[in-house]
Amino acid sequence: MENAAIVSQAKDDPARDVADGPTLESGGDVAEPAQETRAAPRFTLLIRAAKIISSHGEFVCVVRDVSETGVAVRLFHAAPTGGLLELHMPGGGIYELRMVWERENEVGFEFTKPVDVARLINEASEYPKRGLRLGLCFPIRIKTLTGQSEAIVENLSQQGARFETDGQYAIDQNLRLESADGGGALKDVRAKVRWRRDEQYGVVFDDTLTLGDFARLAARLQCPALLD
């Protein structure tokens, strides 16, 4: 899903989205029929993972539809609230948003500042394989065959995590990770040490998280109410 191709196609005036919600189309070149006047032709991205940042934390989304005035995304839970939000693209672009509508897990936002749509689309295409990483910070317990220690996760992806700990682990050592209380959001995740630097470690998970599981884990760790 993350690596799908990007196509673009003109569509209805984005102002109509406030009432109608998002749609997903495929097509060819951008075209603007002569019989209609469109202030902001529509582009469709099929499909790019990104993240929404709010006062509650960082949340996974899938960019579906973008125009000069706004963007439609899919979430895996209710939309975070708290005023202005930011869309962070994997290539580094940051776009300030304001929510306009929400329908189940589809959400429409308007840009608060003018946006170069072509640049946003090209950025999504330029980094098709860059993994999404969230700057989450939460305590975990690390278990091995000989003991256990406490650690603080500093960031998390579908493939692995970086954490800091007083424990001593070897490269390629197998670990089991769980939430510090033993019954929280993270349960019995098997991982292997890939690198270490002083008290910081990078691990790769034995089983890569699906995008949906990754998104729901992030919500559970930061704002469980979004999953209700």
mmCIF file of C-alpha atoms in Angstrom:
data_model
loop_
_atom_site.group_PDB
_atom_site.id
_atom_site.type_symbol
_atom_site.label_atom_id
_atom_site.label_comp_id
_atom_site.label_asym_id
_atom_site.label_seq_id
_atom_site.Cartn_x
_atom_site.Cartn_y
_atom_site.Cartn_z
ATOM 1 C CA MET A 1 0.000 0.000 0.000
ATOM 2 C CA GLU A 2 2.780 2.441 0.898
ATOM 3 C CA ASN A 3 4.648 1.883 -2.315
ATOM 4 C CA ALA A 4 1.763 2.325 -4.710
ATOM 5 C CA ALA A 5 2.184 4.581 -7.726
ATOM 6 C CA ILE A 6 1.015 8.167 -7.732
ATOM 7 C CA VAL A 7 -1.473 9.312 -10.324
ATOM 8 C CA SER A 8 -3.227 12.642 -10.725
ATOM 9 C CA GLN A 9 -6.562 13.634 -12.112
ATOM 10 C CA ALA A 10 -8.636 16.818 -12.016
ATOM 11 C CA LYS A 11 -11.845 16.548 -10.086
ATOM 12 C CA ASP A 12 -14.620 18.718 -8.636
ATOM 13 C CA ASP A 13 -13.992 21.941 -6.800
ATOM 14 C CA PRO A 14 -12.459 20.924 -3.412
ATOM 15 C CA ALA A 15 -15.019 23.116 -1.653
ATOM 16 C CA ARG A 16 -17.521 20.384 -2.488
ATOM 17 C CA ASP A 17 -15.562 17.974 -0.285
ATOM 18 C CA VAL A 18 -16.831 19.719 2.824
ATOM 19 C CA ALA A 19 -20.215 18.212 2.027
ATOM 20 C CA ASP A 20 -19.371 15.087 0.057
ATOM 21 C CA GLY A 21 -16.234 13.739 1.761
ATOM 22 C CA PRO A 22 -13.284 12.020 0.057
ATOM 23 C CA THR A 23 -13.261 9.910 -3.070
ATOM 24 C CA LEU A 24 -10.562 7.752 -4.583
ATOM 25 C CA GLU A 25 -10.000 7.720 -8.321
ATOM 26 C CA SER A 26 -7.457 6.546 -10.846
ATOM 27 C CA GLY A 27 -6.717 8.262 -14.091
ATOM 28 C CA GLY A 28 -4.194 9.881 -16.364
ATOM 29 C CA ASP A 29 -3.028 13.432 -16.892
ATOM 30 C CA VAL A 30 -4.460 16.444 -15.138
ATOM 31 C CA ALA A 31 -7.350 17.734 -17.209
ATOM 32 C CA GLU A 32 -9.873 20.497 -16.715
ATOM 33 C CA PRO A 33 -13.043 20.077 -18.802
ATOM 34 C CA ALA A 34 -14.009 23.216 -20.639
ATOM 35 C CA GLN A 35 -17.624 22.980 -19.521
ATOM 36 C CA GLU A 36 -16.711 23.436 -15.841
ATOM 37 C CA THR A 37 -14.813 26.030 -13.853
ATOM 38 C CA ARG A 38 -12.592 24.610 -11.125
ATOM 39 C CA ALA A 39 -10.681 26.867 -8.754
ATOM 40 C CA ALA A 40 -8.510 24.032 -7.397
ATOM 41 C CA PRO A 41 -8.125 20.942 -9.627
ATOM 42 C CA ARG A 42 -7.962 17.694 -7.701
ATOM 43 C CA PHE A 43 -5.016 15.322 -7.488
ATOM 44 C CA THR A 44 -5.284 11.771 -6.201
ATOM 45 C CA LEU A 45 -2.409 9.976 -4.468
ATOM 46 C CA LEU A 46 -2.571 6.206 -4.541
ATOM 47 C CA ILE A 47 -1.449 5.801 -1.710
ATOM 48 C CA ARG A 48 1.211 7.250 0.658
ATOM 49 C CA ALA A 49 1.683 6.724 4.380
ATOM 50 C CA ALA A 50 2.438 9.847 6.410
ATOM 51 C CA LYS A 51 1.797 11.098 9.929
ATOM 52 C CA ILE A 52 -0.483 13.645 11.564
ATOM 53 C CA ILE A 53 0.929 15.489 14.566
ATOM 54 C CA SER A 54 -1.364 17.042 17.158
ATOM 55 C CA SER A 55 -1.149 18.072 20.792
ATOM 56 C CA HIS A 56 -1.911 14.424 21.640
ATOM 57 C CA GLY A 57 1.063 13.009 19.752
ATOM 58 C CA GLU A 58 1.990 11.517 16.367
ATOM 59 C CA PHE A 59 -0.482 9.380 14.415
ATOM 60 C CA VAL A 60 -0.271 7.275 11.264
ATOM 61 C CA CYS A 61 -2.382 8.223 8.259
ATOM 62 C CA VAL A 62 -2.640 7.390 4.568
ATOM 63 C CA VAL A 63 -2.754 10.368 2.210
ATOM 64 C CA ARG A 64 -5.569 9.757 -0.267
ATOM 65 C CA ASP A 65 -6.482 12.959 -2.002
ATOM 66 C CA VAL A 66 -4.855 16.386 -2.213
ATOM 67 C CA SER A 67 -5.632 19.707 -3.883
ATOM 68 C CA GLU A 68 -4.377 23.264 -3.554
ATOM 69 C CA THR A 69 -6.826 23.867 -0.709
ATOM 70 C CA GLY A 70 -6.726 20.671 1.322
ATOM 71 C CA VAL A 71 -6.097 16.990 1.756
ATOM 72 C CA ALA A 72 -8.129 13.883 2.558
ATOM 73 C CA VAL A 73 -6.550 11.085 4.584
ATOM 74 C CA ARG A 74 -7.496 7.726 6.009
ATOM 75 C CA LEU A 75 -6.876 7.051 9.688
ATOM 76 C CA PHE A 76 -7.112 3.774 11.592
ATOM 77 C CA HIS A 77 -9.006 5.347 14.500
ATOM 78 C CA ALA A 78 -10.859 8.564 15.296
ATOM 79 C CA ALA A 79 -9.170 11.802 14.285
ATOM 80 C CA PRO A 80 -7.022 13.542 16.909
ATOM 81 C CA THR A 81 -8.297 16.933 18.002
ATOM 82 C CA GLY A 82 -6.682 19.982 19.533
ATOM 83 C CA GLY A 83 -6.817 22.865 17.076
ATOM 84 C CA LEU A 84 -4.229 23.089 14.318
ATOM 85 C CA LEU A 85 -2.566 19.886 13.171
ATOM 86 C CA GLU A 86 0.459 19.139 11.001
ATOM 87 C CA LEU A 87 0.858 16.675 8.154
ATOM 88 C CA HIS A 88 4.430 15.327 8.048
ATOM 89 C CA MET A 89 5.408 13.638 4.786
ATOM 90 C CA PRO A 90 8.191 11.003 4.786
ATOM 91 C CA GLY A 91 10.417 13.247 2.669
ATOM 92 C CA GLY A 92 10.399 15.968 5.315
ATOM 93 C CA GLY A 93 7.619 18.292 4.117
ATOM 94 C CA ILE A 94 5.399 19.743 6.850
ATOM 95 C CA TYR A 95 1.938 21.179 6.155
ATOM 96 C CA GLU A 96 -0.277 22.905 8.707
ATOM 97 C CA LEU A 97 -3.877 21.661 8.677
ATOM 98 C CA ARG A 98 -7.320 22.437 10.027
ATOM 99 C CA MET A 99 -9.966 19.677 10.130
ATOM 100 C CA VAL A 100 -13.056 20.305 7.981
ATOM 101 C CA TRP A 101 -14.968 17.029 8.085
ATOM 102 C CA GLU A 102 -14.771 13.468 9.401
ATOM 103 C CA ARG A 103 -16.623 10.387 8.196
ATOM 104 C CA GLU A 104 -15.740 7.216 10.073
ATOM 105 C CA ASN A 105 -11.956 6.942 9.505
ATOM 106 C CA GLU A 106 -11.871 9.285 6.488
ATOM 107 C CA VAL A 107 -10.926 12.867 7.369
ATOM 108 C CA GLY A 108 -10.735 16.039 5.316
ATOM 109 C CA PHE A 109 -8.394 18.890 6.192
ATOM 110 C CA GLU A 110 -7.788 22.312 4.723
ATOM 111 C CA PHE A 111 -4.327 23.827 4.453
ATOM 112 C CA THR A 112 -3.879 26.961 6.535
ATOM 113 C CA LYS A 113 -1.242 28.286 4.131
ATOM 114 C CA PRO A 114 -0.765 28.079 0.339
ATOM 115 C CA VAL A 115 0.710 24.730 -0.704
ATOM 116 C CA ASP A 116 2.718 23.723 -3.772
ATOM 117 C CA VAL A 117 0.698 20.631 -4.702
ATOM 118 C CA ALA A 118 3.168 19.463 -7.355
ATOM 119 C CA ARG A 119 5.979 19.536 -4.800
ATOM 120 C CA LEU A 120 3.911 17.545 -2.288
ATOM 121 C CA ILE A 121 3.072 14.919 -4.913
ATOM 122 C CA ASN A 122 6.657 14.700 -6.164
ATOM 123 C CA GLU A 123 7.892 14.327 -2.590
ATOM 124 C CA ALA A 124 5.495 11.431 -2.021
ATOM 125 C CA SER A 125 6.796 9.776 -5.183
ATOM 126 C CA GLU A 126 10.470 10.442 -4.480
ATOM 127 C CA TYR A 127 10.571 8.502 -1.203
ATOM 128 C CA PRO A 128 8.432 5.392 -1.874
ATOM 129 C CA LYS A 129 10.477 3.091 0.372
ATOM 130 C CA ARG A 130 11.263 5.337 3.322
ATOM 131 C CA GLY A 131 9.745 3.803 6.432
ATOM 132 C CA LEU A 132 7.438 5.832 8.632
ATOM 133 C CA ARG A 133 8.936 6.531 12.056
ATOM 134 C CA LEU A 134 7.136 8.017 15.053
ATOM 135 C CA GLY A 135 8.871 9.919 17.841
ATOM 136 C CA LEU A 136 7.123 8.046 20.643
ATOM 137 C CA CYS A 137 8.579 7.930 24.146
ATOM 138 C CA PHE A 138 7.376 5.242 26.561
ATOM 139 C CA PRO A 139 8.805 2.739 29.083
ATOM 140 C CA ILE A 140 9.267 -0.940 28.237
ATOM 141 C CA ARG A 141 10.625 -4.069 29.876
ATOM 142 C CA ILE A 142 13.301 -6.086 28.054
ATOM 143 C CA LYS A 143 13.469 -9.823 28.719
ATOM 144 C CA THR A 144 16.199 -12.321 27.827
ATOM 145 C CA LEU A 145 16.918 -15.914 28.829
ATOM 146 C CA THR A 146 19.053 -14.676 31.730
ATOM 147 C CA GLY A 147 17.144 -11.690 33.086
ATOM 148 C CA GLN A 148 15.352 -8.445 32.366
ATOM 149 C CA SER A 149 15.873 -4.672 32.461
ATOM 150 C CA GLU A 150 13.910 -1.460 31.978
ATOM 151 C CA ALA A 151 14.248 0.816 28.951
ATOM 152 C CA ILE A 152 12.730 3.916 27.362
ATOM 153 C CA VAL A 153 11.681 3.724 23.716
ATOM 154 C CA GLU A 154 12.645 6.911 21.846
ATOM 155 C CA ASN A 155 11.142 6.160 18.441
ATOM 156 C CA LEU A 156 9.183 3.405 16.779
ATOM 157 C CA SER A 157 8.552 2.120 13.247
ATOM 158 C CA GLN A 158 6.804 -0.849 11.687
ATOM 159 C CA GLN A 159 10.147 -2.623 11.474
ATOM 160 C CA GLY A 160 11.793 -1.811 14.800
ATOM 161 C CA ALA A 161 12.594 0.661 17.546
ATOM 162 C CA ARG A 162 15.321 2.661 19.230
ATOM 163 C CA PHE A 163 15.542 2.635 23.008
ATOM 164 C CA GLU A 164 17.860 3.628 25.841
ATOM 165 C CA THR A 165 18.678 1.263 28.698
ATOM 166 C CA ASP A 166 21.258 0.474 31.378
ATOM 167 C CA GLY A 167 21.137 -3.163 30.301
ATOM 168 C CA GLN A 168 23.972 -4.655 28.265
ATOM 169 C CA TYR A 169 23.106 -6.496 25.066
ATOM 170 C CA ALA A 170 25.148 -7.919 22.205
ATOM 171 C CA ILE A 171 24.691 -7.328 18.491
ATOM 172 C CA ASP A 172 22.251 -9.918 17.069
ATOM 173 C CA GLN A 173 21.048 -10.864 20.546
ATOM 174 C CA ASN A 174 17.397 -11.920 20.705
ATOM 175 C CA LEU A 175 15.141 -9.874 23.013
ATOM 176 C CA ARG A 176 11.501 -9.839 24.057
ATOM 177 C CA LEU A 177 9.884 -6.428 24.582
ATOM 178 C CA GLU A 178 6.712 -5.552 26.468
ATOM 179 C CA SER A 179 5.137 -2.524 28.101
ATOM 180 C CA ALA A 180 6.702 -1.708 31.466
ATOM 181 C CA ASP A 181 3.528 -2.719 33.335
ATOM 182 C CA GLY A 182 3.482 -6.098 31.600
ATOM 183 C CA GLY A 183 -0.036 -5.636 30.285
ATOM 184 C CA GLY A 184 -0.028 -2.453 28.245
ATOM 185 C CA ALA A 185 -0.050 -1.656 24.555
ATOM 186 C CA LEU A 186 3.152 -3.539 23.728
ATOM 187 C CA LYS A 187 3.019 -7.261 24.462
ATOM 188 C CA ASP A 188 5.674 -9.911 23.866
ATOM 189 C CA VAL A 189 7.335 -8.374 20.809
ATOM 190 C CA ARG A 190 10.348 -10.391 19.673
ATOM 191 C CA ALA A 191 13.286 -8.374 18.374
ATOM 192 C CA LYS A 192 16.981 -8.604 17.554
ATOM 193 C CA VAL A 193 19.716 -6.059 18.354
ATOM 194 C CA ARG A 194 21.066 -4.446 15.183
ATOM 195 C CA TRP A 195 23.266 -1.673 16.619
ATOM 196 C CA ARG A 196 24.313 -0.073 19.897
ATOM 197 C CA ARG A 197 25.836 3.261 20.841
ATOM 198 C CA ASP A 198 26.611 3.791 24.527
ATOM 199 C CA GLU A 199 23.221 3.166 26.225
ATOM 200 C CA GLN A 200 21.182 3.424 23.022
ATOM 201 C CA TYR A 201 20.132 0.370 21.017
ATOM 202 C CA GLY A 202 18.414 -0.199 17.712
ATOM 203 C CA VAL A 203 16.370 -3.362 17.275
ATOM 204 C CA VAL A 204 14.497 -4.907 14.374
ATOM 205 C CA PHE A 205 11.267 -6.802 15.034
ATOM 206 C CA ASP A 206 11.012 -10.468 14.078
ATOM 207 C CA ASP A 207 7.517 -9.775 12.720
ATOM 208 C CA THR A 208 6.981 -6.460 10.930
ATOM 209 C CA LEU A 209 3.874 -4.607 12.089
ATOM 210 C CA THR A 210 1.165 -4.007 9.519
ATOM 211 C CA LEU A 211 0.420 -0.337 8.919
ATOM 212 C CA GLY A 212 -2.935 -0.713 10.686
ATOM 213 C CA ASP A 213 -1.434 -2.426 13.732
ATOM 214 C CA PHE A 214 1.313 0.205 13.852
ATOM 215 C CA ALA A 215 -1.269 2.999 13.712
ATOM 216 C CA ARG A 216 -3.445 1.476 16.435
ATOM 217 C CA LEU A 217 -0.422 0.822 18.651
ATOM 218 C CA ALA A 218 0.592 4.478 18.349
ATOM 219 C CA ALA A 219 -2.925 5.590 19.277
ATOM 220 C CA ARG A 220 -3.066 3.174 22.225
ATOM 221 C CA LEU A 221 0.214 4.490 23.573
ATOM 222 C CA GLN A 222 -0.648 8.184 23.219
ATOM 223 C CA CYS A 223 -4.411 8.642 23.259
ATOM 224 C CA PRO A 224 -6.425 5.431 23.835
ATOM 225 C CA ALA A 225 -9.701 7.351 23.607
ATOM 226 C CA LEU A 226 -9.238 7.560 19.820
ATOM 227 C CA LEU A 227 -9.820 3.803 19.614
ATOM 228 C CA ASP A 228 -13.169 3.853 21.439
#
